[in-house]
Amino acid sequence: MVSRTPLLTVDVVIIYQKKIVLIRRANPPYQGYYALPGGFVEIGETVEDAARREAEEETTLNVKLVKLLGVYSDPDRDPRGHTISIAYIGEGTGRLVANTDAASVELFDTDELPKKLAFDHEKILRDAFHVILNAHSPHNILFHSNRKR
């Protein structure tokens, strides 16, 4: 991946059954590492459509994008070259199955996430937790699987 300008990617923090969805990457870079579902935006595609498509391709879930989380543009975030990622928080529905680019897909409680994540996904998850836990919305309960209602 050699480009004279940064390439655009998307990542999605998916909440499914009150847990975080992570894939285990099937391909380099970071082969075997856990990662957020995501990937490259295709020509003619909106970033929202790309986020939903990548999430469905890797997990088979239907994903409703709930919130734009942020833009992640560290030139060193991807060892293949400079990428800029637009990250979302989304809610997944349907049947969870590992699909393209995912060796496996797993659910994690927020306090039991893997130690090593691909790219800058640890930072993206930290930002998502901060946004959701501080939000005055029903989505904040999604991160409290043991919380009483």
Tab-separated table of N, CA and C in Angstrom:
chain	number	residue	atom	x	y	z
A	1	MET	N	0.851	-1.170	0.000
A	1	MET	CA	0.000	0.000	0.000
A	1	MET	C	0.895	1.231	0.000
A	2	VAL	N	1.256	1.726	-1.142
A	2	VAL	CA	2.046	2.944	-1.236
A	2	VAL	C	1.155	4.011	-1.845
A	3	SER	N	0.962	5.091	-1.106
A	3	SER	CA	0.097	6.162	-1.556
A	3	SER	C	0.747	7.491	-1.216
A	4	ARG	N	0.537	8.464	-2.067
A	4	ARG	CA	1.097	9.789	-1.815
A	4	ARG	C	0.199	10.593	-0.884
A	5	THR	N	-1.003	10.145	-0.681
A	5	THR	CA	-1.916	10.785	0.265
A	5	THR	C	-2.440	9.710	1.205
A	6	PRO	N	-2.894	10.105	2.401
A	6	PRO	CA	-3.425	9.096	3.332
A	6	PRO	C	-4.644	8.395	2.745
A	7	LEU	N	-4.800	7.136	3.105
A	7	LEU	CA	-5.978	6.370	2.711
A	7	LEU	C	-7.010	6.432	3.830
A	8	LEU	N	-8.280	6.405	3.451
A	8	LEU	CA	-9.373	6.543	4.406
A	8	LEU	C	-9.886	5.172	4.843
A	9	THR	N	-10.006	5.000	6.158
A	9	THR	CA	-10.525	3.758	6.729
A	9	THR	C	-11.632	4.079	7.725
A	10	VAL	N	-12.331	3.033	8.150
A	10	VAL	CA	-13.357	3.148	9.186
A	10	VAL	C	-13.150	2.042	10.211
A	11	ASP	N	-13.538	2.316	11.444
A	11	ASP	CA	-13.545	1.322	12.516
A	11	ASP	C	-14.849	1.482	13.279
A	12	VAL	N	-15.375	0.365	13.797
A	12	VAL	CA	-16.643	0.419	14.519
A	12	VAL	C	-16.520	-0.310	15.854
A	13	VAL	N	-16.827	0.407	16.924
A	13	VAL	CA	-16.967	-0.199	18.250
A	13	VAL	C	-18.403	-0.704	18.297
A	14	ILE	N	-18.566	-2.021	18.161
A	14	ILE	CA	-19.907	-2.611	18.102
A	14	ILE	C	-20.279	-3.162	19.471
A	15	ILE	N	-21.465	-2.758	19.936
A	15	ILE	CA	-22.045	-3.303	21.160
A	15	ILE	C	-23.059	-4.361	20.734
A	16	TYR	N	-22.881	-5.572	21.267
A	16	TYR	CA	-23.766	-6.687	20.928
A	16	TYR	C	-23.958	-7.499	22.198
A	17	GLN	N	-25.195	-7.674	22.609
A	17	GLN	CA	-25.502	-8.390	23.852
A	17	GLN	C	-24.713	-7.801	25.030
A	18	LYS	N	-24.651	-6.472	25.078
A	18	LYS	CA	-23.978	-5.712	26.147
A	18	LYS	C	-22.486	-6.014	26.248
A	19	LYS	N	-21.901	-6.449	25.149
A	19	LYS	CA	-20.464	-6.728	25.119
A	19	LYS	C	-19.849	-6.070	23.888
A	20	ILE	N	-18.519	-6.034	23.880
A	20	ILE	CA	-17.769	-5.460	22.773
A	20	ILE	C	-17.416	-6.568	21.780
A	21	VAL	N	-17.634	-6.318	20.503
A	21	VAL	CA	-17.304	-7.263	19.445
A	21	VAL	C	-15.888	-6.967	18.946
A	22	LEU	N	-15.033	-7.972	18.993
A	22	LEU	CA	-13.697	-7.869	18.411
A	22	LEU	C	-13.472	-9.045	17.475
A	23	ILE	N	-12.767	-8.778	16.397
A	23	ILE	CA	-12.367	-9.864	15.504
A	23	ILE	C	-10.912	-10.210	15.797
A	24	ARG	N	-10.543	-11.434	15.461
A	24	ARG	CA	-9.123	-11.802	15.453
A	24	ARG	C	-8.713	-11.755	13.982
A	25	ARG	N	-7.721	-10.915	13.683
A	25	ARG	CA	-7.333	-10.674	12.292
A	25	ARG	C	-6.756	-11.924	11.633
A	26	ALA	N	-7.251	-12.207	10.426
A	26	ALA	CA	-6.778	-13.364	9.668
A	26	ALA	C	-5.572	-13.020	8.796
A	27	ASN	N	-5.374	-11.731	8.527
A	27	ASN	CA	-4.342	-11.310	7.580
A	27	ASN	C	-3.406	-10.268	8.185
A	28	PRO	N	-2.189	-10.160	7.625
A	28	PRO	CA	-1.285	-9.088	8.048
A	28	PRO	C	-1.861	-7.728	7.631
A	29	PRO	N	-1.467	-6.664	8.241
A	29	PRO	CA	-0.616	-6.620	9.434
A	29	PRO	C	-1.406	-7.014	10.676
A	30	TYR	N	-0.716	-7.283	11.716
A	30	TYR	CA	-1.314	-7.677	13.000
A	30	TYR	C	-2.103	-8.978	12.901
A	31	GLN	N	-1.665	-9.880	12.051
A	31	GLN	CA	-2.326	-11.180	11.925
A	31	GLN	C	-2.360	-11.858	13.289
A	32	GLY	N	-3.543	-12.345	13.688
A	32	GLY	CA	-3.711	-13.013	14.971
A	32	GLY	C	-4.062	-12.084	16.116
A	33	TYR	N	-3.940	-10.784	15.917
A	33	TYR	CA	-4.300	-9.817	16.957
A	33	TYR	C	-5.805	-9.567	16.925
A	34	TYR	N	-6.334	-9.157	18.064
A	34	TYR	CA	-7.720	-8.708	18.109
A	34	TYR	C	-7.797	-7.286	17.574
A	35	ALA	N	-8.932	-6.977	16.955
A	35	ALA	CA	-9.127	-5.658	16.360
A	35	ALA	C	-10.611	-5.333	16.314
A	36	LEU	N	-10.899	-4.065	16.174
A	36	LEU	CA	-12.265	-3.635	15.901
A	36	LEU	C	-12.596	-3.977	14.453
A	37	PRO	N	-13.850	-4.286	14.167
A	37	PRO	CA	-14.233	-4.452	12.773
A	37	PRO	C	-14.023	-3.135	12.023
A	38	GLY	N	-13.511	-3.235	10.818
A	38	GLY	CA	-13.284	-2.030	10.026
A	38	GLY	C	-12.471	-2.329	8.797
A	39	GLY	N	-12.205	-1.284	8.031
A	39	GLY	CA	-11.417	-1.455	6.824
A	39	GLY	C	-11.453	-0.217	5.961
A	40	PHE	N	-11.069	-0.381	4.717
A	40	PHE	CA	-10.927	0.741	3.794
A	40	PHE	C	-12.265	1.166	3.197
A	41	VAL	N	-12.408	2.476	3.016
A	41	VAL	CA	-13.561	3.049	2.331
A	41	VAL	C	-13.328	2.878	0.833
A	42	GLU	N	-14.358	2.404	0.141
A	42	GLU	CA	-14.253	2.200	-1.301
A	42	GLU	C	-14.659	3.465	-2.053
A	43	ILE	N	-14.147	3.622	-3.262
A	43	ILE	CA	-14.501	4.760	-4.111
A	43	ILE	C	-16.015	4.788	-4.304
A	44	GLY	N	-16.626	5.961	-4.139
A	44	GLY	CA	-18.064	6.127	-4.318
A	44	GLY	C	-18.893	5.755	-3.107
A	45	GLU	N	-18.257	5.413	-2.009
A	45	GLU	CA	-18.948	4.951	-0.800
A	45	GLU	C	-18.854	6.022	0.289
A	46	THR	N	-19.936	6.234	1.017
A	46	THR	CA	-19.861	7.128	2.172
A	46	THR	C	-19.146	6.405	3.311
A	47	VAL	N	-18.613	7.172	4.257
A	47	VAL	CA	-17.945	6.521	5.387
A	47	VAL	C	-18.949	5.748	6.234
A	48	GLU	N	-20.177	6.227	6.320
A	48	GLU	CA	-21.199	5.500	7.076
A	48	GLU	C	-21.499	4.151	6.426
A	49	ASP	N	-21.661	4.163	5.108
A	49	ASP	CA	-21.906	2.906	4.395
A	49	ASP	C	-20.713	1.965	4.522
A	50	ALA	N	-19.510	2.519	4.461
A	50	ALA	CA	-18.305	1.691	4.609
A	50	ALA	C	-18.250	1.055	5.991
A	51	ALA	N	-18.593	1.815	7.022
A	51	ALA	CA	-18.570	1.282	8.389
A	51	ALA	C	-19.565	0.131	8.535
A	52	ARG	N	-20.780	0.325	8.031
A	52	ARG	CA	-21.780	-0.749	8.108
A	52	ARG	C	-21.352	-1.960	7.283
A	53	ARG	N	-20.826	-1.716	6.077
A	53	ARG	CA	-20.389	-2.817	5.207
A	53	ARG	C	-19.256	-3.610	5.840
A	54	GLU	N	-18.224	-2.919	6.320
A	54	GLU	CA	-17.087	-3.615	6.931
A	54	GLU	C	-17.524	-4.406	8.158
A	55	ALA	N	-18.387	-3.814	8.980
A	55	ALA	CA	-18.877	-4.518	10.169
A	55	ALA	C	-19.622	-5.787	9.771
A	56	GLU	N	-20.480	-5.679	8.761
A	56	GLU	CA	-21.237	-6.851	8.323
A	56	GLU	C	-20.332	-7.885	7.655
A	57	GLU	N	-19.380	-7.431	6.833
A	57	GLU	CA	-18.471	-8.372	6.168
A	57	GLU	C	-17.669	-9.197	7.175
A	58	GLU	N	-17.254	-8.579	8.263
A	58	GLU	CA	-16.378	-9.268	9.211
A	58	GLU	C	-17.122	-10.008	10.317
A	59	THR	N	-18.371	-9.607	10.611
A	59	THR	CA	-19.089	-10.203	11.746
A	59	THR	C	-20.454	-10.775	11.381
A	60	THR	N	-20.963	-10.502	10.218
A	60	THR	CA	-22.310	-10.802	9.719
A	60	THR	C	-23.416	-10.064	10.469
A	61	LEU	N	-23.067	-9.170	11.390
A	61	LEU	CA	-24.074	-8.413	12.128
A	61	LEU	C	-24.611	-7.255	11.291
A	62	ASN	N	-25.870	-6.925	11.521
A	62	ASN	CA	-26.419	-5.666	11.030
A	62	ASN	C	-26.065	-4.628	12.078
A	63	VAL	N	-25.474	-3.528	11.672
A	63	VAL	CA	-25.002	-2.534	12.633
A	63	VAL	C	-25.684	-1.201	12.389
A	64	LYS	N	-26.292	-0.690	13.451
A	64	LYS	CA	-26.849	0.658	13.448
A	64	LYS	C	-25.780	1.566	14.048
A	65	LEU	N	-25.334	2.549	13.281
A	65	LEU	CA	-24.347	3.495	13.788
A	65	LEU	C	-25.043	4.465	14.732
A	66	VAL	N	-24.581	4.507	15.976
A	66	VAL	CA	-25.209	5.314	17.016
A	66	VAL	C	-24.536	6.672	17.147
A	67	LYS	N	-23.210	6.689	17.020
A	67	LYS	CA	-22.482	7.933	17.257
A	67	LYS	C	-21.169	7.934	16.493
A	68	LEU	N	-20.855	9.098	15.937
A	68	LEU	CA	-19.524	9.321	15.380
A	68	LEU	C	-18.585	9.521	16.554
A	69	LEU	N	-17.590	8.669	16.677
A	69	LEU	CA	-16.680	8.718	17.821
A	69	LEU	C	-15.542	9.697	17.601
A	70	GLY	N	-14.879	9.615	16.454
A	70	GLY	CA	-13.757	10.512	16.219
A	70	GLY	C	-12.962	10.135	14.989
A	71	VAL	N	-11.919	10.934	14.761
A	71	VAL	CA	-11.008	10.735	13.641
A	71	VAL	C	-9.637	10.419	14.212
A	72	TYR	N	-9.009	9.379	13.690
A	72	TYR	CA	-7.712	8.908	14.187
A	72	TYR	C	-6.722	8.978	13.029
A	73	SER	N	-5.730	9.858	13.165
A	73	SER	CA	-4.899	10.192	12.009
A	73	SER	C	-3.398	10.095	12.248
A	74	ASP	N	-2.977	9.416	13.303
A	74	ASP	CA	-1.544	9.255	13.533
A	74	ASP	C	-0.923	8.611	12.290
A	75	PRO	N	0.074	9.259	11.679
A	75	PRO	CA	0.674	8.699	10.466
A	75	PRO	C	1.251	7.296	10.656
A	76	ASP	N	1.524	6.903	11.893
A	76	ASP	CA	2.103	5.586	12.164
A	76	ASP	C	1.079	4.564	12.656
A	77	ARG	N	-0.202	4.861	12.545
A	77	ARG	CA	-1.222	3.956	13.084
A	77	ARG	C	-1.297	2.630	12.311
A	78	ASP	N	-0.880	2.639	11.058
A	78	ASP	CA	-0.915	1.435	10.221
A	78	ASP	C	0.470	1.234	9.611
A	79	PRO	N	1.102	0.081	9.846
A	79	PRO	CA	2.453	-0.132	9.314
A	79	PRO	C	2.519	-0.174	7.785
A	80	ARG	N	1.383	-0.314	7.115
A	80	ARG	CA	1.376	-0.354	5.647
A	80	ARG	C	1.493	1.033	5.028
A	81	GLY	N	1.178	2.060	5.810
A	81	GLY	CA	1.218	3.424	5.293
A	81	GLY	C	0.262	4.312	6.053
A	82	HIS	N	0.242	5.565	5.688
A	82	HIS	CA	-0.569	6.561	6.386
A	82	HIS	C	-2.053	6.347	6.076
A	83	THR	N	-2.822	6.072	7.113
A	83	THR	CA	-4.274	5.954	6.991
A	83	THR	C	-4.927	6.897	7.986
A	84	ILE	N	-6.121	7.303	7.656
A	84	ILE	CA	-6.943	8.095	8.566
A	84	ILE	C	-8.223	7.307	8.773
A	85	SER	N	-8.550	7.047	10.040
A	85	SER	CA	-9.743	6.261	10.344
A	85	SER	C	-10.818	7.133	10.968
A	86	ILE	N	-12.027	6.939	10.500
A	86	ILE	CA	-13.200	7.547	11.111
A	86	ILE	C	-13.874	6.433	11.897
A	87	ALA	N	-14.015	6.656	13.208
A	87	ALA	CA	-14.532	5.606	14.091
A	87	ALA	C	-15.946	5.938	14.559
A	88	TYR	N	-16.739	4.893	14.673
A	88	TYR	CA	-18.127	4.997	15.107
A	88	TYR	C	-18.381	4.062	16.277
A	89	ILE	N	-19.444	4.365	17.005
A	89	ILE	CA	-20.018	3.444	17.981
A	89	ILE	C	-21.306	2.931	17.349
A	90	GLY	N	-21.507	1.614	17.385
A	90	GLY	CA	-22.688	1.038	16.772
A	90	GLY	C	-23.288	-0.071	17.606
A	91	GLU	N	-24.544	-0.366	17.328
A	91	GLU	CA	-25.248	-1.470	17.984
A	91	GLU	C	-25.471	-2.568	16.959
A	92	GLY	N	-25.073	-3.790	17.317
A	92	GLY	CA	-25.210	-4.911	16.409
A	92	GLY	C	-26.427	-5.760	16.708
A	93	THR	N	-27.063	-6.245	15.640
A	93	THR	CA	-28.164	-7.197	15.769
A	93	THR	C	-27.938	-8.306	14.747
A	94	GLY	N	-28.573	-9.443	15.006
A	94	GLY	CA	-28.447	-10.573	14.100
A	94	GLY	C	-27.570	-11.650	14.697
A	95	ARG	N	-27.067	-12.500	13.828
A	95	ARG	CA	-26.238	-13.635	14.246
A	95	ARG	C	-24.768	-13.288	14.061
A	96	LEU	N	-23.978	-13.473	15.101
A	96	LEU	CA	-22.555	-13.149	15.087
A	96	LEU	C	-21.752	-14.336	14.566
A	97	VAL	N	-21.070	-14.137	13.416
A	97	VAL	CA	-20.262	-15.186	12.795
A	97	VAL	C	-19.036	-14.528	12.168
A	98	ALA	N	-17.859	-15.118	12.373
A	98	ALA	CA	-16.652	-14.608	11.715
A	98	ALA	C	-16.799	-14.773	10.212
A	99	ASN	N	-16.430	-13.724	9.490
A	99	ASN	CA	-16.569	-13.748	8.043
A	99	ASN	C	-15.276	-13.231	7.416
A	100	THR	N	-15.322	-12.541	6.305
A	100	THR	CA	-14.123	-12.114	5.579
A	100	THR	C	-13.135	-11.376	6.471
A	101	ASP	N	-11.873	-11.650	6.301
A	101	ASP	CA	-10.764	-11.004	7.025
A	101	ASP	C	-10.733	-11.309	8.520
A	102	ALA	N	-11.673	-12.077	9.026
A	102	ALA	CA	-11.712	-12.389	10.457
A	102	ALA	C	-11.478	-13.884	10.659
A	103	ALA	N	-10.412	-14.220	11.387
A	103	ALA	CA	-10.168	-15.624	11.729
A	103	ALA	C	-11.206	-16.098	12.734
A	104	SER	N	-11.615	-15.184	13.624
A	104	SER	CA	-12.673	-15.467	14.594
A	104	SER	C	-13.273	-14.143	15.028
A	105	VAL	N	-14.414	-14.235	15.674
A	105	VAL	CA	-15.058	-13.053	16.240
A	105	VAL	C	-15.509	-13.424	17.640
A	106	GLU	N	-15.268	-12.537	18.596
A	106	GLU	CA	-15.566	-12.843	19.992
A	106	GLU	C	-16.175	-11.638	20.688
A	107	LEU	N	-16.860	-11.937	21.785
A	107	LEU	CA	-17.466	-10.901	22.618
A	107	LEU	C	-16.654	-10.747	23.891
A	108	PHE	N	-16.471	-9.502	24.321
A	108	PHE	CA	-15.689	-9.214	25.518
A	108	PHE	C	-16.426	-8.234	26.416
A	109	ASP	N	-16.351	-8.486	27.730
A	109	ASP	CA	-16.765	-7.479	28.697
A	109	ASP	C	-15.726	-6.369	28.681
A	110	THR	N	-16.123	-5.180	29.063
A	110	THR	CA	-15.196	-4.047	29.017
A	110	THR	C	-14.009	-4.228	29.942
A	111	ASP	N	-14.167	-4.995	31.000
A	111	ASP	CA	-13.056	-5.180	31.939
A	111	ASP	C	-12.234	-6.431	31.625
A	112	GLU	N	-12.503	-7.084	30.509
A	112	GLU	CA	-11.771	-8.299	30.137
A	112	GLU	C	-11.283	-8.251	28.695
A	113	LEU	N	-10.944	-7.068	28.218
A	113	LEU	CA	-10.460	-6.934	26.844
A	113	LEU	C	-9.051	-7.496	26.713
A	114	PRO	N	-8.688	-7.973	25.529
A	114	PRO	CA	-7.325	-8.473	25.320
A	114	PRO	C	-6.293	-7.376	25.583
A	115	LYS	N	-5.113	-7.791	26.006
A	115	LYS	CA	-4.043	-6.832	26.322
A	115	LYS	C	-3.496	-6.156	25.066
A	116	LYS	N	-3.345	-6.918	23.989
A	116	LYS	CA	-2.778	-6.369	22.758
A	116	LYS	C	-3.850	-6.296	21.678
A	117	LEU	N	-4.037	-5.092	21.175
A	117	LEU	CA	-4.974	-4.883	20.080
A	117	LEU	C	-4.222	-4.328	18.875
A	118	ALA	N	-4.757	-4.569	17.688
A	118	ALA	CA	-4.140	-4.078	16.459
A	118	ALA	C	-4.282	-2.561	16.343
A	119	PHE	N	-3.393	-1.999	15.558
A	119	PHE	CA	-3.430	-0.585	15.205
A	119	PHE	C	-3.513	0.276	16.475
A	120	ASP	N	-4.392	1.281	16.453
A	120	ASP	CA	-4.607	2.144	17.621
A	120	ASP	C	-5.963	1.850	18.262
A	121	HIS	N	-6.393	0.600	18.171
A	121	HIS	CA	-7.735	0.251	18.617
A	121	HIS	C	-7.914	0.334	20.127
A	122	GLU	N	-6.832	0.211	20.888
A	122	GLU	CA	-6.951	0.415	22.334
A	122	GLU	C	-7.376	1.855	22.621
A	123	LYS	N	-6.792	2.812	21.930
A	123	LYS	CA	-7.152	4.221	22.108
A	123	LYS	C	-8.597	4.464	21.677
A	124	ILE	N	-8.995	3.888	20.563
A	124	ILE	CA	-10.369	4.059	20.087
A	124	ILE	C	-11.352	3.511	21.118
A	125	LEU	N	-11.059	2.342	21.678
A	125	LEU	CA	-11.939	1.766	22.704
A	125	LEU	C	-11.982	2.634	23.953
A	126	ARG	N	-10.837	3.143	24.382
A	126	ARG	CA	-10.818	4.038	25.556
A	126	ARG	C	-11.696	5.257	25.310
A	127	ASP	N	-11.584	5.832	24.124
A	127	ASP	CA	-12.402	6.990	23.782
A	127	ASP	C	-13.884	6.624	23.767
A	128	ALA	N	-14.208	5.454	23.246
A	128	ALA	CA	-15.607	5.014	23.212
A	128	ALA	C	-16.155	4.840	24.620
A	129	PHE	N	-15.379	4.227	25.499
A	129	PHE	CA	-15.833	4.037	26.876
A	129	PHE	C	-16.088	5.386	27.533
A	130	HIS	N	-15.192	6.326	27.314
A	130	HIS	CA	-15.339	7.663	27.902
A	130	HIS	C	-16.623	8.331	27.405
A	131	VAL	N	-16.862	8.269	26.111
A	131	VAL	CA	-18.044	8.897	25.527
A	131	VAL	C	-19.315	8.250	26.056
A	132	ILE	N	-19.367	6.933	26.039
A	132	ILE	CA	-20.600	6.246	26.422
A	132	ILE	C	-20.852	6.337	27.917
A	133	LEU	N	-19.840	6.149	28.714
A	133	LEU	CA	-20.040	6.183	30.164
A	133	LEU	C	-20.400	7.569	30.665
A	134	ASN	N	-20.027	8.602	29.919
A	134	ASN	CA	-20.342	9.964	30.323
A	134	ASN	C	-21.556	10.529	29.603
A	135	ALA	N	-22.135	9.758	28.729
A	135	ALA	CA	-23.285	10.229	27.962
A	135	ALA	C	-24.560	10.092	28.784
A	136	HIS	N	-25.430	11.044	28.589
A	136	HIS	CA	-26.753	10.962	29.212
A	136	HIS	C	-27.695	10.331	28.192
A	137	SER	N	-27.487	9.044	27.975
A	137	SER	CA	-28.290	8.327	26.995
A	137	SER	C	-28.452	6.890	27.453
A	138	PRO	N	-29.402	6.176	26.885
A	138	PRO	CA	-29.571	4.775	27.259
A	138	PRO	C	-28.394	3.908	26.853
A	139	HIS	N	-27.526	4.386	25.966
A	139	HIS	CA	-26.402	3.575	25.494
A	139	HIS	C	-25.361	3.338	26.568
A	140	ASN	N	-25.320	4.182	27.607
A	140	ASN	CA	-24.286	3.987	28.623
A	140	ASN	C	-24.480	2.681	29.385
A	141	ILE	N	-25.672	2.145	29.443
A	141	ILE	CA	-25.882	0.879	30.153
A	141	ILE	C	-25.285	-0.302	29.401
A	142	LEU	N	-24.980	-0.119	28.134
A	142	LEU	CA	-24.437	-1.220	27.347
A	142	LEU	C	-23.082	-1.673	27.851
A	143	PHE	N	-22.386	-0.818	28.569
A	143	PHE	CA	-21.066	-1.163	29.067
A	143	PHE	C	-21.098	-1.696	30.488
A	144	HIS	N	-22.274	-1.881	31.032
A	144	HIS	CA	-22.381	-2.354	32.413
A	144	HIS	C	-23.180	-3.647	32.442
A	145	SER	N	-22.560	-4.736	32.066
A	145	SER	CA	-23.280	-6.001	31.974
A	145	SER	C	-23.780	-6.484	33.326
A	146	ASN	N	-23.146	-6.048	34.418
A	146	ASN	CA	-23.571	-6.473	35.753
A	146	ASN	C	-24.376	-5.398	36.473
A	147	ARG	N	-24.657	-4.329	35.813
A	147	ARG	CA	-25.352	-3.204	36.427
A	147	ARG	C	-26.828	-3.533	36.621
A	148	LYS	N	-27.359	-3.143	37.767
A	148	LYS	CA	-28.783	-3.345	38.041
A	148	LYS	C	-29.562	-2.184	37.455
A	149	ARG	N	-30.725	-2.499	36.932
A	149	ARG	CA	-31.565	-1.451	36.325
A	149	ARG	C	-32.618	-1.008	37.297
